[in-house]
Short mmCIF file of C-alpha atoms in Angstrom, two decimals:
data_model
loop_
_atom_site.label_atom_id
_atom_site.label_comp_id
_atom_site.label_asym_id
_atom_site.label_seq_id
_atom_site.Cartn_x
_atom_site.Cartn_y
_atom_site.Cartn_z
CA UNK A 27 16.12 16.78 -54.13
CA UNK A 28 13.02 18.50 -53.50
CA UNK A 29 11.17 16.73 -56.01
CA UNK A 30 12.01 13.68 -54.79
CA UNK A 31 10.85 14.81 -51.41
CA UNK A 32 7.06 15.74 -52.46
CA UNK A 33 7.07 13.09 -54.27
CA UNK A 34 7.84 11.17 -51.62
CA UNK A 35 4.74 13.02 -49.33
CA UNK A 36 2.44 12.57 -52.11
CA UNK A 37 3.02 8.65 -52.27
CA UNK A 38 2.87 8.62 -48.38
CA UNK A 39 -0.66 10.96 -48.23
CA UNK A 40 -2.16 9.02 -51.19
CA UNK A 41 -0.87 5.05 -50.70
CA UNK A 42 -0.18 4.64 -46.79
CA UNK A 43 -3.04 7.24 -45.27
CA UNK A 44 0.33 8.86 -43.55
CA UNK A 45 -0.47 9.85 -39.78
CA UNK A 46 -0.02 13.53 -40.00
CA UNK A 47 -2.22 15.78 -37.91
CA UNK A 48 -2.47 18.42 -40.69
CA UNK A 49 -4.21 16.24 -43.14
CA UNK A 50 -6.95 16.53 -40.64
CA UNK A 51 -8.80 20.09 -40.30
CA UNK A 52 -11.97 21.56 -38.56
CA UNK A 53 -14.38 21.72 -40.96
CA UNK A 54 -13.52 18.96 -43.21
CA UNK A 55 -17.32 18.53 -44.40
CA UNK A 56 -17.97 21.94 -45.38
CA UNK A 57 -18.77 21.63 -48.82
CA UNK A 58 -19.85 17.12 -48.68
CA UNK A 59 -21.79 17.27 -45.71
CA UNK A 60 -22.06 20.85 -44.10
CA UNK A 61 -24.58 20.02 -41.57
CA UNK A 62 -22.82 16.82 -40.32
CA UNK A 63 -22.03 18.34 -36.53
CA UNK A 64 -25.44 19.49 -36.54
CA UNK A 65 -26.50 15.83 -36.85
CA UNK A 66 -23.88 14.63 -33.91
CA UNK A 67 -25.23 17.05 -31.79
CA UNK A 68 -28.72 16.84 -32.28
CA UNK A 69 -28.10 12.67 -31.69
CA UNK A 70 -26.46 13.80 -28.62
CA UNK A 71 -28.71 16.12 -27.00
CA UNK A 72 -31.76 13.92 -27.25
CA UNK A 73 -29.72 11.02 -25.68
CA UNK A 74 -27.47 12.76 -22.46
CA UNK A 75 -30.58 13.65 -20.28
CA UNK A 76 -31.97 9.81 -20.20
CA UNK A 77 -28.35 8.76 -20.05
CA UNK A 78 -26.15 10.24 -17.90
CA UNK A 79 -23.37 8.44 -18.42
CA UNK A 80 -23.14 8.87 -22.27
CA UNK A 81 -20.37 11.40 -21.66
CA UNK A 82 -17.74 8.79 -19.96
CA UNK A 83 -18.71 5.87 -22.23
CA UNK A 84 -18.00 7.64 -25.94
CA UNK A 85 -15.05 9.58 -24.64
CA UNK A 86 -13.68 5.91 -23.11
CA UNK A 87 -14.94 4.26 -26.33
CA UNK A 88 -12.48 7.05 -28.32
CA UNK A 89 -9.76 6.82 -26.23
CA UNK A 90 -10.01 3.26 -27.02
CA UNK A 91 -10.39 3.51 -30.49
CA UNK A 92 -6.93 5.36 -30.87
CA UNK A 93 -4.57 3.21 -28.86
CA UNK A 94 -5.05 0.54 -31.46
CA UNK A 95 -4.27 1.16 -34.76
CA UNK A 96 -5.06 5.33 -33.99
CA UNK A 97 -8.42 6.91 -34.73
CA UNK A 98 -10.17 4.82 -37.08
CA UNK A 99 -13.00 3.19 -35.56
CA UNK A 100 -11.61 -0.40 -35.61
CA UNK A 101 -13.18 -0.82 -32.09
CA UNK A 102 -16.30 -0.50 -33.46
CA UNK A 103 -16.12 -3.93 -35.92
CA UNK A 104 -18.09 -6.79 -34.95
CA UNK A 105 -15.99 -10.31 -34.43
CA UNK A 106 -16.99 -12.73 -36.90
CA UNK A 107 -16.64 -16.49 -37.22
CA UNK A 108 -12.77 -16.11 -38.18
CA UNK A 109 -11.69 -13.17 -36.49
CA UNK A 110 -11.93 -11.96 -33.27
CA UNK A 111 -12.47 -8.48 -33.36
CA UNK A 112 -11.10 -5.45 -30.70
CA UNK A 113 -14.33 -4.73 -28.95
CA UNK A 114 -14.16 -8.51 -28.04
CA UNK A 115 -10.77 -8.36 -26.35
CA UNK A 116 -10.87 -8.02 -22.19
CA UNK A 117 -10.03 -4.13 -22.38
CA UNK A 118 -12.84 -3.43 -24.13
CA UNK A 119 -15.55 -5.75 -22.73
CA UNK A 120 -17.27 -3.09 -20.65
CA UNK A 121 -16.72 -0.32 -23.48
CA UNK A 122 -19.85 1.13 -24.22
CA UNK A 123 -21.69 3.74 -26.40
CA UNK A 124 -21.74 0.97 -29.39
CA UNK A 125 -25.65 1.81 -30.26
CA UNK A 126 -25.32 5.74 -30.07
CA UNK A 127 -22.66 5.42 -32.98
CA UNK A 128 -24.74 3.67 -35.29
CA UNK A 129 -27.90 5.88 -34.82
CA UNK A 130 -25.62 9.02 -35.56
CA UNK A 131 -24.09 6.75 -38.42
CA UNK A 132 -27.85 5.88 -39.61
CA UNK A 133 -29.36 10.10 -39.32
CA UNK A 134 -25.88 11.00 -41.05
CA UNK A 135 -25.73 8.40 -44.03
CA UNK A 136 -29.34 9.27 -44.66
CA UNK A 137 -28.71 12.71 -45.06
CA UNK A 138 -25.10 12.14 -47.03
CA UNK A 139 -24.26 8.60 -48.09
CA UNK A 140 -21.10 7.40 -47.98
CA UNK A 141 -19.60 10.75 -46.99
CA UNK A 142 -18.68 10.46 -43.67
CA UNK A 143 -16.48 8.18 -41.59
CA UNK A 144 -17.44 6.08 -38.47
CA UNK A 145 -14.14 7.94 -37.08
CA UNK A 146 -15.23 11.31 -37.24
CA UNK A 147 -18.38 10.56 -36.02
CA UNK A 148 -16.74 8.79 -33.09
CA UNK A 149 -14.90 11.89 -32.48
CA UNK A 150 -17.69 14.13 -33.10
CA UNK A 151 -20.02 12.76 -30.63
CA UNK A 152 -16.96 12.44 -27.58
CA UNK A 153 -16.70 16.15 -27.68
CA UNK A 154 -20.73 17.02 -27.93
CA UNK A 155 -21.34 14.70 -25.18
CA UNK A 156 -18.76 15.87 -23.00
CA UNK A 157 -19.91 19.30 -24.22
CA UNK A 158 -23.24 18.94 -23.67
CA UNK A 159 -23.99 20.42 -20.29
CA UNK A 160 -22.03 23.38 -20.73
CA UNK A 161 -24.17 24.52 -23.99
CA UNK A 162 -21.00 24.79 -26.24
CA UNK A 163 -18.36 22.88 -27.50
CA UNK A 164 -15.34 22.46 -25.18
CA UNK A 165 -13.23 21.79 -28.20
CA UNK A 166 -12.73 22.31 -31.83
CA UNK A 167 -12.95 19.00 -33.08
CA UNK A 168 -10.57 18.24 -36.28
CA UNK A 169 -11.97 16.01 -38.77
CA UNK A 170 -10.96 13.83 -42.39
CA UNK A 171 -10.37 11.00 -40.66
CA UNK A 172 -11.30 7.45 -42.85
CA UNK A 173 -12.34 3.91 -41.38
CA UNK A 174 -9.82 1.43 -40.82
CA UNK A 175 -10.71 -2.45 -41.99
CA UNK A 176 -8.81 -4.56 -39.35
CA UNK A 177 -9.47 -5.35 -36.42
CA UNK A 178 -7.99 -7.69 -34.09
CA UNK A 179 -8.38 -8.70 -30.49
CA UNK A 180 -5.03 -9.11 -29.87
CA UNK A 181 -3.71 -5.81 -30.72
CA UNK A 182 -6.01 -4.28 -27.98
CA UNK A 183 -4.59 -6.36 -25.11
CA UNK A 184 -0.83 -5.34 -26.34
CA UNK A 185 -1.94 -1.38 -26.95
CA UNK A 186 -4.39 -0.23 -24.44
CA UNK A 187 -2.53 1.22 -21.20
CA UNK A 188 -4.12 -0.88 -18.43
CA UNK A 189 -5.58 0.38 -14.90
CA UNK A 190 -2.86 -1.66 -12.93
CA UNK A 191 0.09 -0.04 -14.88
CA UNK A 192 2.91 1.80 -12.76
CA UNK A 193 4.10 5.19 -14.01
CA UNK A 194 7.30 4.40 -16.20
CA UNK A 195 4.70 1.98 -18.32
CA UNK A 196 1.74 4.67 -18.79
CA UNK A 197 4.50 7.52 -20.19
CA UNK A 198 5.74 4.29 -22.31
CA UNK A 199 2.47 3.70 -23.85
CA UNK A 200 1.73 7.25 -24.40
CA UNK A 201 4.64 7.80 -26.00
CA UNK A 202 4.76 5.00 -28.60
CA UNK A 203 1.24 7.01 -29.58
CA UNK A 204 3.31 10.06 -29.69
CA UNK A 205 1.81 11.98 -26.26
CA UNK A 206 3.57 13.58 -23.87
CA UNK A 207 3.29 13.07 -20.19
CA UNK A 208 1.59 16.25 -20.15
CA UNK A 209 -0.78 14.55 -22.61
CA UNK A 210 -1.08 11.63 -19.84
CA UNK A 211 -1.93 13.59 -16.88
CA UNK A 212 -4.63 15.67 -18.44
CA UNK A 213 -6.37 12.67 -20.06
CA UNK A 214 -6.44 10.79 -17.43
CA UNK A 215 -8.49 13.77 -16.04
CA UNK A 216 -11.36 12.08 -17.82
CA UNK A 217 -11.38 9.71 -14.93
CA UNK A 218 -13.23 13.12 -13.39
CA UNK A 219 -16.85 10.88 -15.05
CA UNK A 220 -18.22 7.60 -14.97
CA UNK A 221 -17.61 3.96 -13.60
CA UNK A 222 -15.00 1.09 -12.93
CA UNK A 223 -16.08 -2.21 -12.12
CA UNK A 224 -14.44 -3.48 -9.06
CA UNK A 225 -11.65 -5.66 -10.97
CA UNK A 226 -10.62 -2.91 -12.56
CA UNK A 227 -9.20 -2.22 -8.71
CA UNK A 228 -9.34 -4.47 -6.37
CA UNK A 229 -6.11 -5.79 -5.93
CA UNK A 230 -5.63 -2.63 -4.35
CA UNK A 231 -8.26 -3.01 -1.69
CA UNK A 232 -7.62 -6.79 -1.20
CA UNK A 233 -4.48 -9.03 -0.86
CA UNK A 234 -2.00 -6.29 -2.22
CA UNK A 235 1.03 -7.86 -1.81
CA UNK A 236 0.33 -11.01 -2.01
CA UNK A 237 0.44 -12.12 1.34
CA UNK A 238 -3.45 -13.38 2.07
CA UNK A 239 -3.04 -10.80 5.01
CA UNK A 240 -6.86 -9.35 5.93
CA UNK A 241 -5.14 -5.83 6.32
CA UNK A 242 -3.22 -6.34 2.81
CA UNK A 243 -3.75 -3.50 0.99
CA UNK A 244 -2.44 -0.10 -0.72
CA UNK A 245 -1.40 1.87 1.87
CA UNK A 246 -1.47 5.02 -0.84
CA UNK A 247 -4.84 4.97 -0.69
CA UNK A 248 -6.77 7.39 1.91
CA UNK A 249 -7.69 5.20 4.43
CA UNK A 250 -11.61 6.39 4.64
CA UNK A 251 -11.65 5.65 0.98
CA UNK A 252 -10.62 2.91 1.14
CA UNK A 253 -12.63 1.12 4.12
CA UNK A 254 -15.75 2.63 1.71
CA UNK A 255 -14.40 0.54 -1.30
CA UNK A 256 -14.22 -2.45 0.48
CA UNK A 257 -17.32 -2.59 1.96
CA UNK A 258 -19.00 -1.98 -1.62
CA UNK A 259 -16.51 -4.45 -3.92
CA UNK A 260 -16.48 -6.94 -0.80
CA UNK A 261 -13.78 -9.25 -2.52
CA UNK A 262 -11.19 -9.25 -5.08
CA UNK A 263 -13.07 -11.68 -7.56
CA UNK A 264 -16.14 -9.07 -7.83
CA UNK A 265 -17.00 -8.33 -11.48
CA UNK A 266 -19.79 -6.95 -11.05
CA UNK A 267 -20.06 -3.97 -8.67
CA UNK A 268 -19.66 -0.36 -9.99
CA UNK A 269 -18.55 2.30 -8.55
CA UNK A 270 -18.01 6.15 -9.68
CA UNK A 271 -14.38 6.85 -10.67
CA UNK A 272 -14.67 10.20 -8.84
CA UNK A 273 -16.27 10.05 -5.72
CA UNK A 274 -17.97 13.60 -5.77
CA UNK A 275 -19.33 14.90 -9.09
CA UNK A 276 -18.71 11.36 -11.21
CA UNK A 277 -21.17 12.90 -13.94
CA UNK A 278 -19.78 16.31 -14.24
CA UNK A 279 -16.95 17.22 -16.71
CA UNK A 280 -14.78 19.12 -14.00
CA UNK A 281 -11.59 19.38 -12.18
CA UNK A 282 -12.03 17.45 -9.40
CA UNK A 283 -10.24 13.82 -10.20
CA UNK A 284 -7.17 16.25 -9.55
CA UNK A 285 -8.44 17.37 -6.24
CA UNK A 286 -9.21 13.95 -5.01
CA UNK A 287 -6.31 12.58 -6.59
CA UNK A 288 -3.82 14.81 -3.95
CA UNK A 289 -6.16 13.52 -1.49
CA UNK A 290 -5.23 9.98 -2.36
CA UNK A 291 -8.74 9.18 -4.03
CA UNK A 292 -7.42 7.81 -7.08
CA UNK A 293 -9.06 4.84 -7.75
CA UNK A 294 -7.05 3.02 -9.97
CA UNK A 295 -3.46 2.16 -9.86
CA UNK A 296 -2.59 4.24 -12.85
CA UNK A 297 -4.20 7.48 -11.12
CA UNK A 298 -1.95 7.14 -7.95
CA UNK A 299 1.00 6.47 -10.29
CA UNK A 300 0.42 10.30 -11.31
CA UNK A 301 1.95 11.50 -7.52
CA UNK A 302 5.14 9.16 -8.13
CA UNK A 303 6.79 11.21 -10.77
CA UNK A 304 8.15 14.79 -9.86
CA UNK A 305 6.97 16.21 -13.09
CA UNK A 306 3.78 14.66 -13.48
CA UNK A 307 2.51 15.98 -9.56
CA UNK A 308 3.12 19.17 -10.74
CA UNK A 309 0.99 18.59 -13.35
CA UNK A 310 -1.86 17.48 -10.82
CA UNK A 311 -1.33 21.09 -9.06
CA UNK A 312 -1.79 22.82 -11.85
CA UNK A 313 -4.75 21.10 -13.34
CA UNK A 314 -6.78 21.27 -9.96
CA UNK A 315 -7.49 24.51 -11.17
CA UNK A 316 -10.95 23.93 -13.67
CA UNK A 317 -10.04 26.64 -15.99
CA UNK A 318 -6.23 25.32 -16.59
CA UNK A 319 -8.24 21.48 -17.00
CA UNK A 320 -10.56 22.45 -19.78
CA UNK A 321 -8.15 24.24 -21.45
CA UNK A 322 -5.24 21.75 -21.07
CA UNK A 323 -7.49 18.91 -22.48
CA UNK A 324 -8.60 20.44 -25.65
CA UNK A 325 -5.31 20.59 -26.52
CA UNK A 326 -4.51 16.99 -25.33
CA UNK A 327 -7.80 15.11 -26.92
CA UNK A 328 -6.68 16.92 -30.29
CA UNK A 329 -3.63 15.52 -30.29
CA UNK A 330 -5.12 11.78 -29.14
CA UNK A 331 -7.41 12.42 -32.07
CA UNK A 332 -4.58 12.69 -34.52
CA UNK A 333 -2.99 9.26 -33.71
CA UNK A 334 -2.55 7.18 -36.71
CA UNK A 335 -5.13 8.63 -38.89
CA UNK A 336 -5.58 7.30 -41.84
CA UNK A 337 -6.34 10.05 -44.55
CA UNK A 338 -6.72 10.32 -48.62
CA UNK A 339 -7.40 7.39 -50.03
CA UNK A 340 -6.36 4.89 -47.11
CA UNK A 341 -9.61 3.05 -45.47
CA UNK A 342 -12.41 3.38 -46.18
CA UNK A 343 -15.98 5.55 -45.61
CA UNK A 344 -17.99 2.19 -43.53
CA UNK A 345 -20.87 2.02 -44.59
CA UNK A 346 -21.93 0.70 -41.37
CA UNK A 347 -19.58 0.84 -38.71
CA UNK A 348 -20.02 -2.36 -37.24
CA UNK A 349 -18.59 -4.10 -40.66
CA UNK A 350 -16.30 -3.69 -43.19
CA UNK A 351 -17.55 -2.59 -46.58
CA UNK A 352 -17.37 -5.76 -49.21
#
């Protein structure tokens, strides 16, 4: 019986890349590529003081990555002429952070060919950008991860939890990904940087139920916030507009999308949905806290980083993410 049983495990590790989140380990490059996180972080340093916003667009580009087909850097595969590809597919149209990969890809492949995958690199450069300001790594950052070779348009609109979804559909999606709702609250805590484009929202600021009324909105939000929306978005059709996700410090890695959240500053449907559930607000009270936050997510974006990894001899190493190896 228990030969049968590794034999089993082995067939699963070596033939089907089998999603198990200890076929992954910090320090996977030792001996191939030992100074690959020196690379990442070197890429990352020189970019974050020109740009801001890196921080919020790779860890939104990996959070991306793993709802579809888990961590394997199948968002990063151009369309071609017969297939549309999952960067092309309306989640991902504002995804950004594209060019940063592939000059990481470009220093790391010149200093070990064919070594490293586009999905550790991915992962890699989330954590040192996020990390960057506090001059350490916020995380350890698990790695053996190999590049997937589909990627399809359609899987993104069916995987990727949307901004409009209630509660009961957010702890759905998370769980067919295998997170808990602990796992949802404290990732959505990521909403703490960056920018939403006002579709992402405005059916909350105009004509919320439907009824074409001028004074038709979410009542949920706080009412100052709101007004301040408005008069920057203007109209629901507005695809254009930005505006920070957290209206204090929306380029600082901290705790306070909790703190505006229990204000009623969430700015997307799927934040407010947090203060429906019981469980979930307790969550929120615990995480205002910045210590119980940073510690909370490590946890949380390791276990998003093990989704569906493909391992062993499943994939492939791209040797440029943007296209499948022929």
């Amino acid at each position: 019986m228990r030969s049968c049983f590794v034999i089993a495990l082995v067939w699963c590790v070596l033939f089907l890349g089998c999603s198990v989140e200890a076929q992954l380990k910090v320090g996977f490059y030792k001996k191939s590529c030992p100074q690959v996180e020196q690379i990442v972080a070197k890429v990352i340093a020189q970019k974050m003081p020109s740009n801001p916003e890196l921080a919020a667009r790779l860890i939104r580009l990996f959070f991306h990555d793993c709802f579809v087909r888990g961590c394997d850097a199948s968002l990063l595969i151009d369309s071609t002429a017969s297939n549309g590809a999952e960067k092309d597919a309306p989640p991902n149209l504002t995804v950004a952070g594209y060019e940063v990969i592939d000059e990481i890809k470009a220093a790391v492949e010149a200093a070990c060919p064919g070594i490293v995958s586009c999905a550790d690199i991915v992962a890699l450069a989330s954590r040192d950008s996020v990390s960057f300001p506090f001059n350490k790594p916020l995380w350890e950052v698990q790695t053996g991860r190999r590049d997937g070779t589909i990627s399809l348009a359609s899987e993104a609109r069916t995987n990727i939890p949307a901004p409009f979804f209630t509660y009961s559909r957010l702890v759905s999606s998370f769980a067919n990904k295998s997170l808990s709702v602990q796992d949802l609250v404290v990732l959505s805590g990521a909403h703490t940087i960056g920018i939403a484009h006002c579709n992402g929202f405005s059916t909350r600021l105009f004509n919320f139920t439907g009824q074409n009324n001028v004074n038709d909105f979410d009542p949920s939000l706080d009412l100052t916030y709101l007004r301040s929306l408005q008069q920057i978005c203007q109209n629901l059709a507005n695809n254009v507009t930005s505006v920070p996700m957290d209206p204090t410090t929306s380029t600082t890695f901290d705790s306070h999308y909790y703190s505006n959240l229990k204000l009623h500053k969430g700015l997307f449907t799927s934040d407010a949905a947090l203060l429906t559930d019981s469980r979930a607000s307790n969550l929120v009270d615990k995480l205002v806290d910045e210590g119980n936050f940073l510690d909370a997510f490590k946890n949380s974006i390791k276990r998003m980083g093990a989704i569906e990894v493909l391992t062993g001899t499943a994939g492939e190493i791209r040797k440029n993410c943007r296209v499948i190896n022929s």
